[in-house]
Short mmCIF file of C-alpha atoms and ligand atoms in Angstrom, two decimals:
data_model
loop_
_atom_site.label_atom_id
_atom_site.label_comp_id
_atom_site.label_asym_id
_atom_site.label_seq_id
_atom_site.Cartn_x
_atom_site.Cartn_y
_atom_site.Cartn_z
CA MET A 1 59.72 -70.83 44.57
CA PHE A 2 63.74 -70.85 45.37
CA ASN A 3 65.47 -73.78 45.03
CA PHE A 4 66.35 -75.85 48.19
CA ASP A 5 67.56 -78.59 49.87
CA PHE A 6 65.68 -80.36 52.59
CA TYR A 7 67.72 -82.54 54.93
CA ASN A 8 66.15 -83.50 58.18
CA PRO A 9 66.94 -86.52 59.96
CA THR A 10 65.65 -86.24 63.54
CA HIS A 11 63.94 -89.37 64.63
CA ILE A 12 60.60 -88.17 66.43
CA LEU A 13 58.84 -89.92 69.14
CA PHE A 14 55.85 -88.10 70.04
CA GLY A 15 53.34 -88.49 72.33
CA LYS A 16 52.69 -90.29 75.92
CA ASP A 17 55.26 -92.77 77.31
CA ARG A 18 57.49 -92.41 74.62
CA LEU A 19 60.49 -92.48 77.12
CA ASP A 20 59.96 -96.36 77.47
CA ASN A 21 61.69 -96.72 73.78
CA LEU A 22 64.76 -95.03 75.17
CA ASP A 23 66.75 -98.28 75.90
CA LYS A 24 66.08 -98.94 71.79
CA LEU A 25 67.31 -95.49 70.55
CA VAL A 26 70.74 -95.22 72.69
CA PRO A 27 73.33 -97.83 72.16
CA PRO A 28 74.21 -100.66 74.46
CA HIS A 29 77.21 -100.36 76.45
CA VAL A 30 78.00 -96.66 76.08
CA LYS A 31 79.25 -94.28 78.08
CA ILE A 32 76.70 -91.51 78.87
CA LEU A 33 76.25 -87.96 79.63
CA ILE A 34 72.90 -86.60 80.75
CA THR A 35 72.67 -82.70 80.36
CA PHE A 36 69.90 -80.50 82.12
CA GLY A 37 69.13 -76.94 83.33
CA GLY A 38 68.53 -75.54 86.81
CA GLY A 39 66.83 -78.20 88.27
CA SER A 40 63.38 -78.56 86.92
CA ALA A 41 64.05 -81.83 85.11
CA LYS A 42 65.52 -83.30 88.88
CA LYS A 43 62.42 -82.02 90.69
CA SER A 44 60.16 -83.51 88.46
CA GLY A 45 61.46 -87.02 88.47
CA LEU A 46 61.94 -87.00 84.60
CA ILE A 47 66.07 -87.82 84.88
CA GLU A 48 65.49 -90.63 87.36
CA LYS A 49 62.80 -91.91 85.27
CA ILE A 50 65.47 -91.58 82.32
CA ARG A 51 68.16 -93.11 84.30
CA ASN A 52 65.50 -96.24 85.00
CA ASN A 53 64.78 -96.52 81.59
CA LEU A 54 68.73 -96.60 80.76
CA GLY A 55 69.59 -99.55 82.56
CA ASN A 56 72.76 -100.74 83.35
CA ARG A 57 74.96 -98.14 80.88
CA THR A 58 77.61 -96.12 82.80
CA VAL A 59 75.53 -92.62 83.21
CA ILE A 60 77.21 -89.52 84.44
CA GLU A 61 74.95 -86.14 84.88
CA PHE A 62 75.89 -82.73 83.90
CA GLY A 63 73.20 -80.16 85.42
CA GLY A 64 73.31 -76.27 85.30
CA ILE A 65 73.08 -75.24 81.71
CA GLU A 66 71.58 -72.00 82.45
CA PRO A 67 68.67 -70.14 80.01
CA ASN A 68 70.51 -68.37 77.20
CA PRO A 69 73.51 -70.87 77.55
CA ARG A 70 76.90 -69.57 78.30
CA TYR A 71 80.08 -70.67 76.54
CA GLU A 72 82.15 -70.98 79.76
CA THR A 73 79.45 -73.40 81.35
CA LEU A 74 79.18 -75.48 78.04
CA MET A 75 83.29 -75.97 78.19
CA LYS A 76 82.85 -77.35 81.48
CA ALA A 77 80.75 -80.07 80.08
CA VAL A 78 83.43 -80.60 77.38
CA GLU A 79 86.12 -81.14 79.64
CA VAL A 80 83.69 -84.00 81.11
CA VAL A 81 83.17 -85.47 77.92
CA ARG A 82 87.02 -85.59 76.87
CA ASN A 83 88.16 -86.82 80.24
CA GLU A 84 85.36 -89.25 80.70
CA ASN A 85 85.45 -90.55 76.88
CA ILE A 86 81.53 -89.86 76.39
CA ASP A 87 79.95 -91.76 73.60
CA PHE A 88 76.65 -90.10 73.73
CA ILE A 89 74.67 -87.50 75.16
CA LEU A 90 71.00 -86.84 76.33
CA ALA A 91 69.81 -83.33 76.31
CA VAL A 92 67.11 -83.06 79.00
CA GLY A 93 65.13 -79.77 78.40
CA GLY A 94 64.28 -76.83 76.50
CA GLY A 95 66.08 -74.78 73.91
CA SER A 96 68.88 -73.68 76.09
CA VAL A 97 69.80 -76.83 77.13
CA ILE A 98 69.28 -78.82 73.66
CA ASP A 99 71.57 -75.67 72.04
CA GLY A 100 74.14 -76.19 74.78
CA THR A 101 74.31 -80.14 74.05
CA LYS A 102 74.91 -79.05 70.50
CA PHE A 103 77.91 -76.92 70.90
CA ILE A 104 79.35 -79.45 73.68
CA CYS A 105 79.18 -82.27 70.81
CA LEU A 106 80.66 -80.17 68.17
CA ALA A 107 83.46 -78.65 70.44
CA SER A 108 84.32 -81.73 72.37
CA ASN A 109 86.58 -83.01 68.95
CA TYR A 110 87.60 -79.53 68.04
CA GLU A 111 91.25 -79.13 68.97
CA LYS A 112 91.71 -75.77 68.61
CA ASP A 113 90.26 -72.65 70.23
CA THR A 114 86.52 -73.59 70.25
CA ARG A 115 85.63 -69.88 70.20
CA ASP A 116 86.21 -70.12 66.50
CA LEU A 117 82.84 -71.92 66.31
CA LEU A 118 80.99 -68.98 67.72
CA LYS A 119 82.24 -67.04 64.66
CA LEU A 120 80.70 -68.31 61.86
CA GLY A 121 77.39 -67.42 61.92
CA TYR A 122 75.29 -68.67 59.35
CA THR A 123 78.04 -70.35 57.73
CA LYS A 124 77.49 -74.22 58.59
CA ILE A 125 80.17 -76.23 60.55
CA THR A 126 81.60 -79.08 58.34
CA PRO A 127 83.73 -82.04 58.73
CA ASP A 128 86.85 -80.14 57.15
CA ILE A 129 86.10 -77.83 60.61
CA VAL A 130 84.87 -80.48 62.80
CA LYS A 131 85.75 -84.22 61.96
CA LYS A 132 83.33 -85.90 64.34
CA VAL A 133 80.71 -85.01 66.59
CA VAL A 134 79.54 -86.69 69.63
CA PRO A 135 75.98 -88.30 68.62
CA PHE A 136 73.40 -86.94 70.69
CA GLY A 137 69.28 -87.30 71.73
CA VAL A 138 66.75 -85.30 73.58
CA VAL A 139 63.86 -85.26 75.66
CA LEU A 140 62.14 -82.26 75.48
CA THR A 141 60.44 -80.22 78.40
CA LEU A 142 59.56 -76.93 76.52
CA PRO A 143 57.86 -76.33 73.59
CA ALA A 144 59.30 -73.21 71.93
CA THR A 145 62.73 -72.87 69.84
CA GLY A 146 62.30 -76.14 67.30
CA SER A 147 65.81 -76.66 68.63
CA GLU A 148 64.89 -80.47 68.81
CA MET A 149 64.23 -80.77 65.18
CA ASN A 150 66.93 -78.38 63.94
CA SER A 151 70.57 -78.31 63.62
CA GLY A 152 71.36 -74.48 65.10
CA ALA A 153 72.07 -73.29 68.34
CA VAL A 154 72.57 -69.83 69.95
CA ILE A 155 74.95 -70.02 72.42
CA SER A 156 76.02 -66.76 74.85
CA TYR A 157 79.54 -65.38 75.14
CA GLU A 158 80.83 -61.97 76.68
CA HIS A 159 77.86 -59.50 76.17
CA GLY A 160 76.58 -61.32 72.34
CA LYS A 161 74.51 -64.34 71.51
CA TYR A 162 75.75 -66.48 68.75
CA VAL A 163 74.35 -68.41 66.11
CA VAL A 164 76.04 -71.88 65.33
CA LYS A 165 74.84 -74.21 62.46
CA SER A 166 75.85 -77.87 61.38
CA ASP A 167 74.52 -80.61 59.43
CA MET A 168 76.00 -82.52 62.14
CA ALA A 169 74.53 -81.25 65.02
CA PHE A 170 70.78 -82.53 64.32
CA PRO A 171 69.47 -84.77 67.33
CA VAL A 172 69.93 -88.36 66.95
CA PHE A 173 66.32 -88.60 68.17
CA SER A 174 63.97 -86.49 70.23
CA ILE A 175 61.33 -87.37 72.41
CA LEU A 176 58.03 -85.28 72.59
CA ASP A 177 56.15 -86.37 75.26
CA PRO A 178 53.53 -83.56 75.98
CA THR A 179 52.90 -84.34 79.60
CA TYR A 180 56.60 -82.96 80.56
CA THR A 181 55.28 -79.49 79.75
CA TYR A 182 52.62 -79.67 82.85
CA THR A 183 55.45 -78.65 85.14
CA LEU A 184 56.47 -75.06 83.19
CA PRO A 185 55.55 -71.84 84.64
CA LYS A 186 53.02 -69.95 82.88
CA ILE A 187 55.44 -67.52 81.63
CA GLN A 188 57.36 -70.19 79.77
CA VAL A 189 54.46 -71.28 77.96
CA ALA A 190 53.74 -68.25 76.69
CA ASN A 191 57.24 -67.28 75.90
CA GLY A 192 57.17 -70.63 73.59
CA VAL A 193 53.96 -69.55 71.82
CA VAL A 194 55.54 -66.21 71.18
CA ASP A 195 58.58 -67.96 69.86
CA ALA A 196 57.05 -70.57 67.71
CA PHE A 197 54.48 -67.93 66.28
CA VAL A 198 57.39 -65.15 65.55
CA HIS A 199 59.73 -68.33 63.61
CA THR A 200 56.75 -69.06 61.43
CA THR A 201 56.30 -65.10 60.59
CA GLU A 202 60.06 -64.88 59.97
CA GLN A 203 59.71 -67.32 57.38
CA TYR A 204 56.04 -65.97 55.61
CA LEU A 205 56.43 -62.15 56.39
CA THR A 206 58.67 -61.27 53.53
CA TYR A 207 57.87 -61.40 50.00
CA PRO A 208 55.94 -63.68 47.95
CA VAL A 209 57.65 -66.42 45.87
CA ASP A 210 54.29 -68.33 45.12
CA ALA A 211 55.50 -70.86 47.66
CA ARG A 212 51.80 -72.29 48.39
CA ILE A 213 52.53 -74.98 50.51
CA GLN A 214 54.81 -73.51 52.57
CA ASP A 215 52.63 -70.56 52.95
CA ARG A 216 49.67 -72.50 53.73
CA LEU A 217 51.69 -74.70 56.61
CA ALA A 218 52.49 -71.34 58.06
CA GLU A 219 49.16 -70.13 57.85
CA GLY A 220 47.82 -73.30 59.74
CA LEU A 221 50.91 -72.90 62.07
CA MET A 222 49.95 -69.61 63.37
CA GLN A 223 45.95 -70.11 63.61
CA THR A 224 46.95 -72.82 65.43
CA LEU A 225 48.68 -70.62 67.90
CA ILE A 226 46.58 -68.13 67.64
CA GLU A 227 43.29 -70.66 68.74
CA ILE A 228 45.20 -72.72 71.52
CA GLY A 229 47.70 -69.94 72.64
CA THR A 230 45.62 -68.71 75.91
CA THR A 231 44.30 -72.16 76.59
CA ALA A 232 47.89 -73.34 76.69
CA VAL A 233 49.10 -70.82 79.42
CA ASN A 234 45.98 -71.47 81.36
CA GLU A 235 45.33 -75.08 81.53
CA SER A 236 48.45 -76.63 82.79
CA GLU A 237 47.50 -80.37 82.27
CA ASN A 238 45.49 -80.01 78.97
CA TYR A 239 46.75 -82.94 77.06
CA ASP A 240 45.55 -81.95 73.39
CA ILE A 241 46.45 -78.27 73.68
CA ARG A 242 49.95 -79.09 74.95
CA ALA A 243 50.19 -81.67 72.13
CA ASN A 244 49.17 -79.17 69.46
CA LEU A 245 51.65 -76.56 71.12
CA MET A 246 54.45 -79.18 70.99
CA TRP A 247 54.00 -80.45 67.62
CA SER A 248 53.25 -76.66 66.26
CA ALA A 249 56.71 -75.31 67.72
CA THR A 250 58.80 -77.99 66.27
CA MET A 251 57.05 -77.72 63.26
CA ALA A 252 57.89 -73.67 63.17
CA LEU A 253 61.79 -74.48 62.86
CA ASN A 254 62.23 -77.66 61.58
CA GLY A 255 63.27 -76.30 57.90
CA ILE A 256 60.03 -77.50 56.34
CA ILE A 257 58.02 -74.06 56.25
CA GLY A 258 61.47 -72.50 55.06
CA ALA A 259 62.34 -74.58 52.47
CA GLY A 260 62.31 -72.35 49.10
CA VAL A 261 61.04 -68.94 50.50
CA PRO A 262 62.71 -65.92 51.71
CA GLN A 263 63.62 -65.82 55.37
CA ASP A 264 63.83 -62.45 57.45
CA TRP A 265 65.39 -62.95 61.23
CA ALA A 266 65.15 -59.61 62.13
CA THR A 267 63.29 -59.66 64.70
CA HIS A 268 65.60 -62.51 66.55
CA MET A 269 68.64 -60.47 65.66
CA ILE A 270 67.49 -57.25 67.25
CA GLY A 271 65.93 -59.55 70.05
CA HIS A 272 69.47 -61.42 70.55
CA GLU A 273 70.96 -57.90 71.58
CA LEU A 274 68.24 -57.09 74.21
CA THR A 275 69.00 -60.69 75.58
CA ALA A 276 72.50 -60.23 76.02
CA LEU A 277 72.01 -56.17 77.35
CA PHE A 278 69.16 -56.64 79.75
CA GLY A 279 68.45 -60.11 80.22
CA ILE A 280 64.67 -60.27 78.80
CA ASP A 281 63.70 -63.78 78.08
CA HIS A 282 64.42 -64.83 74.49
CA GLY A 283 59.91 -65.15 73.59
CA GLN A 284 59.95 -61.81 75.25
CA THR A 285 62.23 -60.03 73.03
CA LEU A 286 60.42 -61.36 69.89
CA ALA A 287 56.88 -59.89 71.39
CA ILE A 288 58.70 -56.18 71.78
CA VAL A 289 60.46 -56.30 68.73
CA LEU A 290 58.18 -57.79 65.96
CA PRO A 291 54.67 -55.47 66.01
CA ALA A 292 57.43 -52.68 66.03
CA LEU A 293 59.47 -53.95 63.12
CA LEU A 294 56.33 -54.89 61.18
CA HIS A 295 54.93 -51.22 61.47
CA VAL A 296 58.30 -49.77 60.07
CA ARG A 297 58.38 -52.44 57.38
CA LYS A 298 55.18 -52.73 56.40
CA GLN A 299 55.98 -51.52 52.53
CA GLN A 300 58.48 -53.45 52.06
CA LYS A 301 56.26 -56.62 53.46
CA GLN A 302 53.13 -55.32 51.82
CA ASN A 303 51.83 -58.43 49.85
CA LYS A 304 52.67 -60.68 52.39
CA LEU A 305 50.93 -58.54 55.37
CA LEU A 306 48.19 -58.36 53.35
CA GLN A 307 47.56 -62.14 52.95
CA TYR A 308 48.40 -62.48 56.75
CA ALA A 309 45.85 -60.13 57.24
CA GLN A 310 43.47 -62.04 55.26
CA ARG A 311 44.28 -65.50 55.83
CA VAL A 312 45.56 -65.77 59.42
CA TRP A 313 43.31 -62.89 60.98
CA HIS A 314 40.02 -62.92 58.49
CA ILE A 315 40.07 -59.22 58.11
CA GLU A 316 38.10 -58.43 55.00
CA ASN A 317 36.96 -54.74 55.72
CA GLY A 318 38.81 -51.23 55.13
CA SER A 319 41.65 -50.33 52.86
CA ASP A 320 44.76 -52.61 52.20
CA GLU A 321 46.39 -50.17 54.65
CA GLU A 322 43.88 -50.29 57.30
CA LYS A 323 43.89 -54.33 57.03
CA ILE A 324 47.58 -53.87 57.32
CA ASP A 325 47.32 -52.05 60.44
CA LEU A 326 44.72 -54.05 62.14
CA SER A 327 46.45 -57.35 61.43
CA ILE A 328 49.50 -55.81 63.22
CA LYS A 329 47.41 -54.31 66.69
CA LYS A 330 45.79 -58.01 66.30
CA THR A 331 49.55 -59.59 66.81
CA ARG A 332 50.36 -57.44 69.56
CA GLU A 333 47.15 -58.09 71.54
CA PHE A 334 47.50 -62.06 70.85
CA PHE A 335 50.97 -61.61 72.32
CA GLU A 336 49.48 -59.32 75.41
CA SER A 337 46.71 -62.01 75.90
CA LEU A 338 49.57 -64.73 76.86
CA GLY A 339 50.64 -62.11 79.72
CA ILE A 340 53.72 -60.83 77.49
CA LYS A 341 54.25 -57.27 77.77
CA THR A 342 55.19 -55.84 74.41
CA ARG A 343 56.89 -52.72 75.01
CA LEU A 344 60.23 -51.89 75.84
CA SER A 345 59.65 -49.57 78.70
CA GLN A 346 57.82 -52.00 79.88
CA TYR A 347 60.58 -53.84 80.82
CA GLY A 348 62.43 -51.02 82.57
CA VAL A 349 64.81 -50.19 79.09
CA THR A 350 64.45 -45.98 78.73
CA ALA A 351 64.64 -44.47 75.31
CA ASP A 352 68.47 -43.49 76.54
CA LYS A 353 69.46 -47.40 75.71
CA ILE A 354 68.66 -47.30 72.14
CA PRO A 355 71.71 -46.06 71.00
CA VAL A 356 73.49 -48.58 73.20
CA ILE A 357 71.47 -51.45 71.56
CA VAL A 358 71.96 -50.01 67.87
CA GLU A 359 75.82 -50.05 68.52
CA GLN A 360 75.96 -53.40 69.67
CA LEU A 361 74.17 -54.71 66.75
CA LYS A 362 76.78 -52.63 64.60
CA SER A 363 79.51 -54.47 67.05
CA HIS A 364 78.00 -57.63 65.82
CA GLY A 365 77.95 -57.21 62.05
CA LEU A 366 74.17 -56.94 62.21
CA THR A 367 74.26 -54.01 60.17
CA ALA A 368 72.52 -55.33 56.80
CA LEU A 369 69.19 -57.48 58.21
CA SER A 370 66.25 -59.06 56.87
CA GLU A 371 64.95 -60.77 53.78
CA THR A 372 66.29 -58.07 51.46
CA LYS A 373 69.24 -56.83 53.26
CA ASP A 374 68.24 -53.77 53.51
CA LEU A 375 67.47 -52.99 57.08
CA THR A 376 70.17 -50.88 58.65
CA LEU A 377 71.33 -49.42 61.97
CA GLU A 378 69.10 -46.47 61.15
CA ILE A 379 65.98 -48.85 60.28
CA SER A 380 66.98 -50.94 63.38
CA LEU A 381 66.85 -47.66 65.66
CA GLN A 382 63.38 -46.38 63.72
CA ILE A 383 61.99 -50.25 65.07
CA LEU A 384 63.49 -49.76 68.74
CA GLU A 385 61.86 -46.23 68.67
CA ALA A 386 58.32 -47.88 67.46
CA ALA A 387 58.99 -50.81 70.05
CA MET A 388 59.31 -48.38 73.28
O1 NZQ B 401 66.71 -74.95 83.84
P1 NZQ B 401 65.57 -75.58 84.50
O2 NZQ B 401 65.24 -75.23 86.16
O3 NZQ B 401 64.79 -76.82 83.61
O4 NZQ B 401 64.03 -74.30 84.39
C1 NZQ B 401 63.97 -73.83 82.71
C2 NZQ B 401 64.23 -72.58 82.33
O5 NZQ B 401 64.63 -71.56 83.70
C3 NZQ B 401 62.41 -74.00 82.74
N1 NZQ B 401 62.11 -75.11 82.29
C4 NZQ B 401 62.17 -75.91 81.01
N2 NZQ B 401 61.17 -77.11 80.77
C5 NZQ B 401 60.60 -77.02 82.30
C6 NZQ B 401 61.20 -75.96 83.00
N3 NZQ B 401 60.33 -75.56 84.03
C7 NZQ B 401 59.26 -76.46 84.52
N4 NZQ B 401 58.98 -77.80 83.91
C8 NZQ B 401 59.29 -77.67 82.73
N5 NZQ B 401 59.07 -79.14 81.72
O6 NZQ B 401 62.27 -73.11 81.44
C9 NZQ B 401 63.35 -71.78 81.99
C10 NZQ B 401 63.71 -71.81 80.42
O7 NZQ B 401 64.24 -72.79 79.40
P2 NZQ B 401 64.73 -72.43 78.37
O8 NZQ B 401 65.42 -73.50 77.94
O9 NZQ B 401 66.06 -71.26 78.06
O10 NZQ B 401 64.14 -71.69 77.24
P3 NZQ B 401 63.76 -71.94 75.91
O11 NZQ B 401 63.31 -73.32 75.31
O12 NZQ B 401 62.62 -70.83 75.24
O13 NZQ B 401 65.17 -72.00 75.14
C11 NZQ B 401 65.79 -70.72 74.70
C12 NZQ B 401 66.96 -70.17 74.40
O14 NZQ B 401 66.64 -70.96 72.56
C13 NZQ B 401 67.65 -70.24 72.02
C14 NZQ B 401 67.27 -68.65 72.90
O15 NZQ B 401 67.81 -67.81 72.05
C15 NZQ B 401 67.73 -69.15 73.67
O16 NZQ B 401 69.08 -69.29 74.41
N6 NZQ B 401 66.97 -70.26 70.46
C16 NZQ B 401 67.29 -71.65 70.05
C17 NZQ B 401 66.80 -71.66 68.53
C18 NZQ B 401 67.42 -72.85 67.73
N7 NZQ B 401 68.28 -73.68 68.52
O17 NZQ B 401 66.73 -73.40 66.88
C19 NZQ B 401 65.99 -70.57 67.84
C20 NZQ B 401 65.24 -69.64 68.99
O18 NZQ B 401 65.05 -68.42 68.10
C21 NZQ B 401 66.08 -69.42 70.09
O19 NZQ B 401 67.09 -68.29 69.99
ZN1 ZN B 402 63.10 -68.16 68.54
#
């Protein structure tokens, strides 16, 4: 196992009616900005409920944070924070609203060109770059990204998606009430299952470092997602299933399973380009890339793929290669059982677009991806061809 630091200060309040605690969680006498998306949280009555729980604090709303939140939209919220002297932000929504809010919190006190904050990638924003942040809490409505308990954000600007990371960007608290997911369209639930699953594979399907706890936690998450996936999509008001989905998604990217182990993230990096170029949902891009990537990288990932085949899919028969191939096939079938297409061509992307995608990877400096940093543009090309 590698050396690691584990730091996660987010207070989780999980279960039904946890919103009742809001009054105690948010400091008294503060001016609050509620951030939300395109309107689902208004329509469901959640925003109104939140306003009631905030009592007579001053509340301003900022709606319209779009999926794959855009820098320009977020800068409008930064203006509100600055002009209105906002003390606390409450993000109500899924990954896009939470990520967008993290950026707003960081950018509000950054005096130079806030686009600088998009250029740091996995280098963390520290207090010498941004002196202070506006604290924020979360009311989660879509289990998928893990953003409710981590310090990362993905922000869209021009034709790219930019990773922003900072220990100052953890939510102070996150309210995880599975009943708030009942209004989700099926496709968003399916996207969430895939996203949580692929966050797990990115931190597990690498090479062995004898990290037994992380491995078994990851295997538990994947087995749970396989077990509950289709029911989560089909039974919108099944509380226990939605509760398991919600906690799986949070656990998949709150740092616990990734501590002390190699991490890949190539599926995400290639997937981000597919969203930026063709507008394909984040979860769907992962369902397209992962099976193809595992196929192309099965030599490099052989040991962990074999462990995955045996422990997650319970494949006992056949040669090592047959077991691995079957596990990749089952992974694809699992995504498809959720109603998610796994081929680039099924999203209307033709083979002549592959060089454009590779060019985008190049322009974003993504030329040495994966846990071993040897996934070149040539290999990305092979993966995209295998994904057609
Ligand atoms: O905008 P509204 O009207 O709220 O509708 C949203 C949106 O259209 C809808 N929705 C959310 N909760 C709902 C609901 N509709 C009905 N009922 C509810 N309860 O769902 C749609 C998608 O929302 P979005 O927040 O975009 O989805 P998701 O949570 O999948 O987030 C995706 C974003 O997260 C980033 C992705 O790149 C993408 O930008 N990621 C963030 C990560 C992180 N911070 O750690 C890691 C991930 O890998 C991911 O990259
Ligand atoms: Zn993801």
